[in-house]
Amino acid sequence: MYKLNDGREIPEIGFGTYKLKGHTGVQSIVSAINNGYRMLDTAYNYENEGTVGRAIAESFVKRSDLFVTSKLPGRYYQYDDAISALQESLYRSHLDYFDLYLLHWPNPKKGMYPEAWRALIDAQKFGLVKSIGVCNFLPEYLEKLQRDTGVLPAINQIELHPFFNEAKMRKYDADNGIITMDWSPLGRGSSVMSDPTLNELAVKYNKSVGQIILRWEYQLKTIPIPKSSKTSRQKENLNIFDFKISDTDMSQISLLTKTDGRVRDQDPAEYEEF
Ligand SMILES: NC(=O)c1ccc[n+]([C@@H]2O[C@H](COP(=O)([O-])OP(=O)(O)OC[C@H]3O[C@@H](n4cnc5c(N)ncnc54)[C@H](OP(=O)(O)O)[C@@H]3O)[C@@H](O)[C@H]2O)c1
């Protein structure tokens, strides 16, 4: 577990649930929980908070032993809308609280994220959420939150994988007591997994390419949240704590980053999602 800047604890790895929906989604998420994942990542915009809640109810694990994250969509960044969207998310998931609640995208051109952040600060005081954070935030947006409210996020969830390793953003987060969480940590089925260097390292360490990537992210002191619908891959992705990548090999992986390495070219300064 890592300690967040609000004193709470968070697991070192989580389970992504994007695209896991309905009955088959419930089966995949129940399998992930029963395979050992204790953190689940959902969002209002994934339209699967109900699926996630159902899986929690069907699993063998107590709610209090799980860490559930959801996210507020940009169309609800007005204060009252934010609080009611959060209440609706809790209702859909049949949960009394989220362990972590995030602003999903900054949408800086709209300028609404500071108001939404104030709603999250209050939601934490009301007990609707235990910890609060953001996704896809750049330093200038974090500085604005700090100036406006004096409260910095516990987590910044950003795109991070070997082709886009976010060295500067990671350093900024770490310097400011914010933990970086990695979305699309495996590059969402893109060419990352077939990279020759990663494949050579997989042979060297007798691990899969996915395990090499996730272990590298863990050793960077970030929190990967890989998604898989398949039980065998869920287990594989969790089995990264019995080996260590050498400093030289860590650096070799870090050299794979590219300026245009984003999976879908979603630059938070430009891309908007509501
Ligand atoms: N905050 C944001 O803006 C944001 C944006 C995107 C995603 N997210 C979150 O981050 C989570 C993870 O990102 P992601 O779903 O985009 O991508 P990902 O976890 O990087 O990759 C998932 C893909 O990789 C495959 N896969 C999983 N494990 C594998 C393995 N061991 N070997 C080979 N292939 C493997 C999966 O296929 P199978 O399912 O067939 O195994 C799936 O196609 C999401 O589910 C979501 O919760 C957040």
mmCIF file of C-alpha atoms in Angstrom, residues 15-124:
data_model
loop_
_atom_site.group_PDB
_atom_site.id
_atom_site.type_symbol
_atom_site.label_atom_id
_atom_site.label_comp_id
_atom_site.label_asym_id
_atom_site.label_seq_id
_atom_site.Cartn_x
_atom_site.Cartn_y
_atom_site.Cartn_z
ATOM 1 C CA PHE A 15 -7.929 -3.071 -12.192
ATOM 2 C CA GLY A 16 -9.221 -0.992 -15.126
ATOM 3 C CA THR A 17 -12.831 -1.609 -16.120
ATOM 4 C CA TYR A 18 -13.265 0.459 -19.291
ATOM 5 C CA LYS A 19 -15.485 -1.492 -21.732
ATOM 6 C CA LEU A 20 -16.434 -4.138 -19.153
ATOM 7 C CA LYS A 21 -20.219 -3.956 -19.112
ATOM 8 C CA GLY A 22 -23.320 -6.028 -18.457
ATOM 9 C CA HIS A 23 -23.277 -9.706 -17.481
ATOM 10 C CA THR A 24 -19.946 -10.525 -19.105
ATOM 11 C CA GLY A 25 -18.470 -7.423 -17.482
ATOM 12 C CA VAL A 26 -19.704 -8.562 -14.068
ATOM 13 C CA GLN A 27 -18.080 -11.963 -14.629
ATOM 14 C CA SER A 28 -14.741 -10.392 -15.584
ATOM 15 C CA ILE A 29 -14.734 -8.030 -12.605
ATOM 16 C CA VAL A 30 -15.776 -10.731 -10.120
ATOM 17 C CA SER A 31 -12.935 -12.824 -11.494
ATOM 18 C CA ALA A 32 -10.499 -9.904 -11.059
ATOM 19 C CA ILE A 33 -11.542 -9.393 -7.427
ATOM 20 C CA ASN A 34 -11.373 -13.095 -6.647
ATOM 21 C CA ASN A 35 -7.938 -13.217 -8.330
ATOM 22 C CA GLY A 36 -6.648 -10.623 -5.872
ATOM 23 C CA TYR A 37 -7.294 -7.115 -7.240
ATOM 24 C CA ARG A 38 -8.458 -4.821 -4.472
ATOM 25 C CA MET A 39 -8.725 -1.577 -6.423
ATOM 26 C CA LEU A 40 -11.283 -1.069 -9.211
ATOM 27 C CA ASP A 41 -11.300 1.906 -11.585
ATOM 28 C CA THR A 42 -14.597 2.981 -13.142
ATOM 29 C CA ALA A 43 -16.147 6.272 -14.351
ATOM 30 C CA TYR A 44 -19.567 7.778 -14.957
ATOM 31 C CA ASN A 45 -18.698 7.925 -18.654
ATOM 32 C CA TYR A 46 -17.841 4.195 -18.856
ATOM 33 C CA GLU A 47 -21.544 3.550 -18.166
ATOM 34 C CA ASN A 48 -20.555 0.562 -16.063
ATOM 35 C CA GLU A 49 -20.727 1.734 -12.455
ATOM 36 C CA GLY A 50 -23.728 -0.606 -12.086
ATOM 37 C CA THR A 51 -21.666 -3.490 -13.457
ATOM 38 C CA VAL A 52 -18.849 -2.717 -11.030
ATOM 39 C CA GLY A 53 -21.250 -2.504 -8.073
ATOM 40 C CA ARG A 54 -22.875 -5.789 -9.014
ATOM 41 C CA ALA A 55 -19.466 -7.477 -9.260
ATOM 42 C CA ILE A 56 -18.532 -6.174 -5.796
ATOM 43 C CA ALA A 57 -21.762 -7.622 -4.395
ATOM 44 C CA GLU A 58 -21.109 -10.993 -6.088
ATOM 45 C CA SER A 59 -17.447 -11.253 -5.067
ATOM 46 C CA PHE A 60 -16.141 -12.939 -1.922
ATOM 47 C CA VAL A 61 -14.484 -9.758 -0.686
ATOM 48 C CA LYS A 62 -15.931 -7.269 1.801
ATOM 49 C CA ARG A 63 -16.637 -3.751 0.573
ATOM 50 C CA SER A 64 -14.338 -2.368 3.260
ATOM 51 C CA ASP A 65 -11.425 -4.394 1.823
ATOM 52 C CA LEU A 66 -11.904 -2.881 -1.631
ATOM 53 C CA PHE A 67 -10.792 0.473 -3.013
ATOM 54 C CA VAL A 68 -13.247 1.804 -5.584
ATOM 55 C CA THR A 69 -12.502 4.776 -7.826
ATOM 56 C CA SER A 70 -14.938 6.643 -10.057
ATOM 57 C CA LYS A 71 -14.789 9.877 -12.066
ATOM 58 C CA LEU A 72 -16.880 12.967 -12.697
ATOM 59 C CA PRO A 73 -17.541 13.775 -16.384
ATOM 60 C CA GLY A 74 -16.864 17.275 -17.697
ATOM 61 C CA ARG A 75 -20.524 18.051 -18.429
ATOM 62 C CA TYR A 76 -21.214 18.076 -14.673
ATOM 63 C CA TYR A 77 -18.529 20.495 -13.512
ATOM 64 C CA GLN A 78 -20.991 23.054 -12.121
ATOM 65 C CA TYR A 79 -21.088 22.664 -8.348
ATOM 66 C CA ASP A 80 -24.667 21.379 -7.944
ATOM 67 C CA ASP A 81 -24.394 19.134 -11.008
ATOM 68 C CA ALA A 82 -21.191 17.627 -9.635
ATOM 69 C CA ILE A 83 -22.766 16.694 -6.312
ATOM 70 C CA SER A 84 -25.861 15.178 -7.931
ATOM 71 C CA ALA A 85 -23.811 13.255 -10.544
ATOM 72 C CA LEU A 86 -21.726 11.806 -7.726
ATOM 73 C CA GLN A 87 -24.874 10.805 -5.845
ATOM 74 C CA GLU A 88 -26.216 9.164 -9.008
ATOM 75 C CA SER A 89 -22.919 7.270 -9.481
ATOM 76 C CA LEU A 90 -23.135 5.952 -5.915
ATOM 77 C CA TYR A 91 -26.756 4.969 -6.500
ATOM 78 C CA ARG A 92 -25.891 3.117 -9.721
ATOM 79 C CA SER A 93 -23.076 1.225 -8.056
ATOM 80 C CA HIS A 94 -25.071 0.473 -4.874
ATOM 81 C CA LEU A 95 -22.247 1.918 -2.805
ATOM 82 C CA ASP A 96 -22.345 4.352 0.123
ATOM 83 C CA TYR A 97 -19.029 5.979 -0.774
ATOM 84 C CA PHE A 98 -16.168 5.889 -3.260
ATOM 85 C CA ASP A 99 -12.646 5.502 -1.944
ATOM 86 C CA LEU A 100 -11.404 7.869 -4.619
ATOM 87 C CA TYR A 101 -13.254 10.279 -6.873
ATOM 88 C CA LEU A 102 -11.525 12.037 -9.770
ATOM 89 C CA LEU A 103 -12.191 14.877 -12.203
ATOM 90 C CA HIS A 104 -12.064 12.959 -15.495
ATOM 91 C CA TRP A 105 -10.586 15.632 -17.827
ATOM 92 C CA PRO A 106 -9.521 19.239 -17.146
ATOM 93 C CA ASN A 107 -11.202 20.658 -20.300
ATOM 94 C CA PRO A 108 -9.165 23.836 -19.680
ATOM 95 C CA LYS A 109 -10.852 25.903 -22.397
ATOM 96 C CA LYS A 110 -14.136 25.687 -20.496
ATOM 97 C CA GLY A 111 -12.487 26.828 -17.251
ATOM 98 C CA MET A 112 -14.879 24.833 -15.055
ATOM 99 C CA TYR A 113 -12.472 22.458 -13.321
ATOM 100 C CA PRO A 114 -11.818 24.777 -10.320
ATOM 101 C CA GLU A 115 -15.561 24.832 -9.526
ATOM 102 C CA ALA A 116 -15.778 21.040 -9.874
ATOM 103 C CA TRP A 117 -12.771 20.716 -7.561
ATOM 104 C CA ARG A 118 -14.585 22.732 -4.872
ATOM 105 C CA ALA A 119 -17.499 20.292 -5.175
ATOM 106 C CA LEU A 120 -15.106 17.355 -4.665
ATOM 107 C CA ILE A 121 -13.605 19.007 -1.585
ATOM 108 C CA ASP A 122 -17.112 19.324 -0.127
ATOM 109 C CA ALA A 123 -18.087 15.775 -1.193
ATOM 110 C CA GLN A 124 -15.108 14.544 0.820
#
